[in-house]
Structure formats: C-alpha cells, structure tokens
CSV table of C-alpha atoms in Angstrom, one decimal:
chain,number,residue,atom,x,y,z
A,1,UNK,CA,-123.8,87.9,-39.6
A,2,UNK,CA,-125.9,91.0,-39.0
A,3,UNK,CA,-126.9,89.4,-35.4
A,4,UNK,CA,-123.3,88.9,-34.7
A,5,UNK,CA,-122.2,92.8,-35.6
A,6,UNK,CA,-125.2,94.0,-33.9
A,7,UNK,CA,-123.9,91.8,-30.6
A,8,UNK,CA,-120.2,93.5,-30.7
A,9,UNK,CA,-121.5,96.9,-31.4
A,10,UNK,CA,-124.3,97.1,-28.0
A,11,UNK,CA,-121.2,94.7,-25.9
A,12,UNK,CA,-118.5,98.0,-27.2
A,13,UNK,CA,-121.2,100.2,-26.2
A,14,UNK,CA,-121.6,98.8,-23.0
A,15,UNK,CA,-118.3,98.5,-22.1
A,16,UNK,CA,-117.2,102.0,-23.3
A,17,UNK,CA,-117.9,103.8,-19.8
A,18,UNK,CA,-115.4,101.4,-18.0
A,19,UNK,CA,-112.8,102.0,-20.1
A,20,UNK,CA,-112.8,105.9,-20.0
A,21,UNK,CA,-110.9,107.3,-17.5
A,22,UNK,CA,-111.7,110.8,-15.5
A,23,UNK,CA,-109.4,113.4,-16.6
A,24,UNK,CA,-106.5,114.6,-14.6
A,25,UNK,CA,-105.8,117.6,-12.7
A,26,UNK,CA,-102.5,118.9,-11.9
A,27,UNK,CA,-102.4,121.2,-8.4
A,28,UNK,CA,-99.6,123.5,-7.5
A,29,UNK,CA,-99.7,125.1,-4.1
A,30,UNK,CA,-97.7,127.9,-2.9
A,31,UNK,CA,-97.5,128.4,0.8
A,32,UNK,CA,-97.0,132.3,1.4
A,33,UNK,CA,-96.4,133.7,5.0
A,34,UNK,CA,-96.2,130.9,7.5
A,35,UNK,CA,-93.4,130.9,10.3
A,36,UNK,CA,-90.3,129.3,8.5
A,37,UNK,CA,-90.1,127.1,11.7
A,38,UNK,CA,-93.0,124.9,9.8
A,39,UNK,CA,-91.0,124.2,7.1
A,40,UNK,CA,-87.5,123.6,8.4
A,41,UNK,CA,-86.8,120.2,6.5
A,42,UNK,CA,-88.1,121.4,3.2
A,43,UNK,CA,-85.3,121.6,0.8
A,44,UNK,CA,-83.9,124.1,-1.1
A,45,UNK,CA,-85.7,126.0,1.7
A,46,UNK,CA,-85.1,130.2,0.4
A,47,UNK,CA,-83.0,129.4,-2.5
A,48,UNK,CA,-85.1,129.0,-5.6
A,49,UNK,CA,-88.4,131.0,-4.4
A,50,UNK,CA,-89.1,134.6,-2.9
A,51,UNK,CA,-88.8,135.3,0.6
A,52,UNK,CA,-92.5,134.5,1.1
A,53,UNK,CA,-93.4,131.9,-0.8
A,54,UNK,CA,-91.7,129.1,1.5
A,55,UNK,CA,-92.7,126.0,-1.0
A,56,UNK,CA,-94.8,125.0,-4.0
A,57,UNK,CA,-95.6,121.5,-4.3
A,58,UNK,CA,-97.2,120.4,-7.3
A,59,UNK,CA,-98.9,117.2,-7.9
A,60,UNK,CA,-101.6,115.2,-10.1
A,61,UNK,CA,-104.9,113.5,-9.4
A,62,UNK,CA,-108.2,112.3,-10.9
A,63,UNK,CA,-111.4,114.2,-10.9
A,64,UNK,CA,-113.3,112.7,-7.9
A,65,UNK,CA,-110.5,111.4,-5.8
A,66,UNK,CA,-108.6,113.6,-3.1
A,67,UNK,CA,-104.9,114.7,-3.3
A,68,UNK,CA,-102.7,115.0,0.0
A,69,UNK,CA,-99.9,117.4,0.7
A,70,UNK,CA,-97.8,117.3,4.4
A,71,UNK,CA,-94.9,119.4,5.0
A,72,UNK,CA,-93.9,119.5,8.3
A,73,UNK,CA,-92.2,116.7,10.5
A,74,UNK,CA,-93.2,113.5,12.7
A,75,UNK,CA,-92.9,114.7,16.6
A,76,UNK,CA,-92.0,111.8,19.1
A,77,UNK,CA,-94.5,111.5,21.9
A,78,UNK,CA,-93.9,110.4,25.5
A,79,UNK,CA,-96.2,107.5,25.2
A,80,UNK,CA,-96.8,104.1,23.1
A,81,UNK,CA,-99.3,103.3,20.7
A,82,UNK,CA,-100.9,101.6,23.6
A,83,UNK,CA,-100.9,104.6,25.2
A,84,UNK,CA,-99.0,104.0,28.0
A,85,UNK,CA,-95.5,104.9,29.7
A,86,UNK,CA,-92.4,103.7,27.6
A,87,UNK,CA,-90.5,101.0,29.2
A,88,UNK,CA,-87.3,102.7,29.3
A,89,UNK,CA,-85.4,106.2,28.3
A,90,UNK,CA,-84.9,106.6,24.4
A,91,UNK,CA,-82.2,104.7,22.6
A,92,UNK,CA,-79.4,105.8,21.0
A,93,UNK,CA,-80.3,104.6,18.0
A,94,UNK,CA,-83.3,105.6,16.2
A,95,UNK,CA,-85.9,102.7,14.8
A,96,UNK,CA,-88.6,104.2,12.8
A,97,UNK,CA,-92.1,101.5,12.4
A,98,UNK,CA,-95.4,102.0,10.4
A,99,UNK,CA,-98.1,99.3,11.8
A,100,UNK,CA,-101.1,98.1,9.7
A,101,UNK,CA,-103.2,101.1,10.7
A,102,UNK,CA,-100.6,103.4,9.9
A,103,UNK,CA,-99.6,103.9,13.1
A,104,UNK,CA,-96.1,105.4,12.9
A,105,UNK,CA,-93.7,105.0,16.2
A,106,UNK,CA,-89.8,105.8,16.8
A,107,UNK,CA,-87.9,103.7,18.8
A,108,UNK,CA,-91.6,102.3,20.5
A,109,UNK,CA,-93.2,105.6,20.9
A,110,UNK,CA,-95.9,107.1,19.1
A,111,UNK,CA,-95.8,109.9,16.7
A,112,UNK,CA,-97.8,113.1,15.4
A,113,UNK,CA,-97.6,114.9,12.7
A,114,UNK,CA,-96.4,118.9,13.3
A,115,UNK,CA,-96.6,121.2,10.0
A,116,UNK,CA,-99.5,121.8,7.3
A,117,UNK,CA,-101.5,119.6,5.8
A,118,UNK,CA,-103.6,120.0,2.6
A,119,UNK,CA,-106.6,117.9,1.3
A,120,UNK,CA,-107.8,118.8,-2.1
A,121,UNK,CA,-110.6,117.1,-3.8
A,122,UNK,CA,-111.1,118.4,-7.8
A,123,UNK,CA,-114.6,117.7,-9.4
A,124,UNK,CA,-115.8,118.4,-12.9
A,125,UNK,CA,-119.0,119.3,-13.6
A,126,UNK,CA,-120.5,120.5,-17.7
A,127,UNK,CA,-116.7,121.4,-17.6
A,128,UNK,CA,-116.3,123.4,-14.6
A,129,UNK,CA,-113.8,122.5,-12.0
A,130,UNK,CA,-114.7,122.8,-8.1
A,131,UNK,CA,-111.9,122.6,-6.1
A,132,UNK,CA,-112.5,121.4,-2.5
A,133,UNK,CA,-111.0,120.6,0.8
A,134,UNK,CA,-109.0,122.1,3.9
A,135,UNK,CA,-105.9,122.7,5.3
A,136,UNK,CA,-104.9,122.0,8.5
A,137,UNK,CA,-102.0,123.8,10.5
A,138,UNK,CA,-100.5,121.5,13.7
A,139,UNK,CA,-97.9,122.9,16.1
A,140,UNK,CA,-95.8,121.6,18.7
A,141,UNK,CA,-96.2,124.1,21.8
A,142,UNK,CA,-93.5,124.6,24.1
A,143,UNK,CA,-93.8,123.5,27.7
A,144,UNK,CA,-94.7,126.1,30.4
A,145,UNK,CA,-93.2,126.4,33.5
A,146,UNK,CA,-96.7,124.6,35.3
A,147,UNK,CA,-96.4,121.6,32.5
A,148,UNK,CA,-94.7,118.4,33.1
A,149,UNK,CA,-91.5,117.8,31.1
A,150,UNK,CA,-93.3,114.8,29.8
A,151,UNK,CA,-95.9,116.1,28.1
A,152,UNK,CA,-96.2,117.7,24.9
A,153,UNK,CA,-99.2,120.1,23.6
A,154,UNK,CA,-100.3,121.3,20.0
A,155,UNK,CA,-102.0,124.0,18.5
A,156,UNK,CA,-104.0,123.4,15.6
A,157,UNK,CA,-106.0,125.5,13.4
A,158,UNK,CA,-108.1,124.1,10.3
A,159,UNK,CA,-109.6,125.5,7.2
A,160,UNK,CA,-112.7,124.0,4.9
A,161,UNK,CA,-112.9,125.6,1.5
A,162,UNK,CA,-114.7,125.1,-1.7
A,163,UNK,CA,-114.7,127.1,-4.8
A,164,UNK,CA,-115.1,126.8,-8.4
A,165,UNK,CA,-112.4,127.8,-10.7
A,166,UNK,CA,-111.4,127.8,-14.2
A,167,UNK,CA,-108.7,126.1,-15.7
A,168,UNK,CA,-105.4,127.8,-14.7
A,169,UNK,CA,-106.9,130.6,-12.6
A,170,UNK,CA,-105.5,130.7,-8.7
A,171,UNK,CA,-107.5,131.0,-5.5
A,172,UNK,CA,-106.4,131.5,-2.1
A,173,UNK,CA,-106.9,129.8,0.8
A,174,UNK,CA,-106.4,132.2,4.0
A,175,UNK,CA,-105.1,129.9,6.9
A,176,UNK,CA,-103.8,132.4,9.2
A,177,UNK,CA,-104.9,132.7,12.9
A,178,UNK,CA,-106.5,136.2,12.7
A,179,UNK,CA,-106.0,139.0,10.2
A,180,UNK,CA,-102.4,139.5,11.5
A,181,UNK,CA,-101.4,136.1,10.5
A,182,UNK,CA,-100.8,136.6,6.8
A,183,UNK,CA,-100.7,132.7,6.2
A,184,UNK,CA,-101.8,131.3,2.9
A,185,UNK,CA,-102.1,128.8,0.4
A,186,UNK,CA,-102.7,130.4,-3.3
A,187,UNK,CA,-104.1,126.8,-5.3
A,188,UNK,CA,-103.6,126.8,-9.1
A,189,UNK,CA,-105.2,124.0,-11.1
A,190,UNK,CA,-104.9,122.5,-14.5
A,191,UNK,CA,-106.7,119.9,-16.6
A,192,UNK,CA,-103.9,117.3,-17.3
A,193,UNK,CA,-104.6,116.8,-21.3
C-alpha cells in the first residue's frame, strides 16, 4: 500500500508542471497623435475618446507568447499573387480570398496591409514583467506625376522596443517619423488574476 501512495505522489509530482498554465496579461494600447487618415474604419472613431487618443485596443495573452494588434486597412494591388498583370479590369463585384499561406486577394489581386501594426511579447521573470516588441507604421503614397498609374508605393517606418514594467504602470512607445511627428503608443499591462 505504501509503494502504491508513494507511485501516485512522484506520478502528481511529475505531472504538476504540465498542468499549470503561464499567467495572463491583459494589454491596453492607446494610439495618440497619428494622422486620422490611419484610422478611418475604426469605429466610434472621435466619439468616446479625446481628440488625441484615436483608439485603445485592449486584449489578453500568455506570458511567452506574442499578442497582435492591426488597425488600418487591406490595399488592393495591381498585381496577382503570382505576381503578374491581372487578366482583366476589376469587377463590379468585390470577392475577398485568404489562401493557405495567408495570402489575402480581392477579386484575384493581391493585397497589403496599410495602417499600424503592433507585436507585443510579455515575459515574466522572479515576478517582473518585460514587455517586448515593435510597431510598425505602413502607408499608401500617392502617385507622382513621373509614376505609372499602375503602381502603388508605401512608406513604412518600424519601431523595436523592450522594457520592463510593473504591473499597471504605462510606457510609451514613440513611433513618430522625427521629433515633429508626435506619434505614439502609451502600453499598459496587467497580470490577468
């Protein structure tokens, strides 16, 4: 009997690491100071926030794994996934596809994604939270006068960070293109209980 309950005890023992989970962190990011044009489609756009703050996502992830934010919008390309010259003008109507490699294309032709986009990776260490990642700012230019009509140019700025923070406390992540460009990102984190 005593060979048995020493068997379950070291087998609970053993098995005790796979059955915790890593704690949770919750992530709310306020996007301050960017050209409203980035955020055109985000709802409730100016109604329920300052006239700065132009949104504040939150959302929830494990220690260790990375969380994903995109606001912005998919911009049509004049080529195919192939990358070659469509077979014909645009259609009326609009058919939206997502491939296997997550390859997005509208009626045939491929996509790119035009707004910010935020990485965030939380880690916990002796309980200390380091918050890393970057941010990523895409935008469609407008064609000059020397560019053919059918072809379509982006400006694109990115941002690495990594900090440790305490549990509530805000940073800010400066994304701006110079020290006019008042763009940012102020990151709040909290341990899910």
């Amino acid at each position: 009997m005593k060979a048995l309950a020493l068997s379950f005890a070291f087998v609970a023992l053993c098995t005790l690491p796979v059955f915790a989970q890593a704690p949770q962190i919750e992530i709310e990011a306020r996007y301050e100071g960017f050209a409203p044009a980035l955020f055109v489609d985000v709802k409730d756009f100016g109604k329920t926030s300052s006239e700065r703050i132009l949104a504040a996502p939150r959302v929830t992830t494990k220690v260790g794994q990375t969380a994903t934010i995109e606001i912005g919008r998919e911009v049509v390309l004049p080529v195919t996934v192939e990358g070659k010259a469509p077979a014909g003008p645009q259609s009326p109507v609009t058919v939206t596809a997502t491939n296997a490699q997550g390859e997005t294309t509208v009626n045939g032709r491929k996509t790119a994604f035009c707004g910010v986009t935020l990485e965030v990776s939380p880690e916990l260490k002796d309980g200390q939270i380091t918050l890393s990642g970057k941010s990523t700012v895409r935008q469609l230019l407008q064609p000059g006068s020397n560019q053919p009509l059918n072809a379509v140019s982006f400006a694109a700025r990115e941002t690495v960070f990594s900090d440790k923070v305490t549990d509530g406390q805000p940073i800010i992540v400066r994304v701006g293109d110079g020290p006019a460009d008042k763009s940012q990102i102020t990151l709040t984190v909290k341990l899910v209980k």
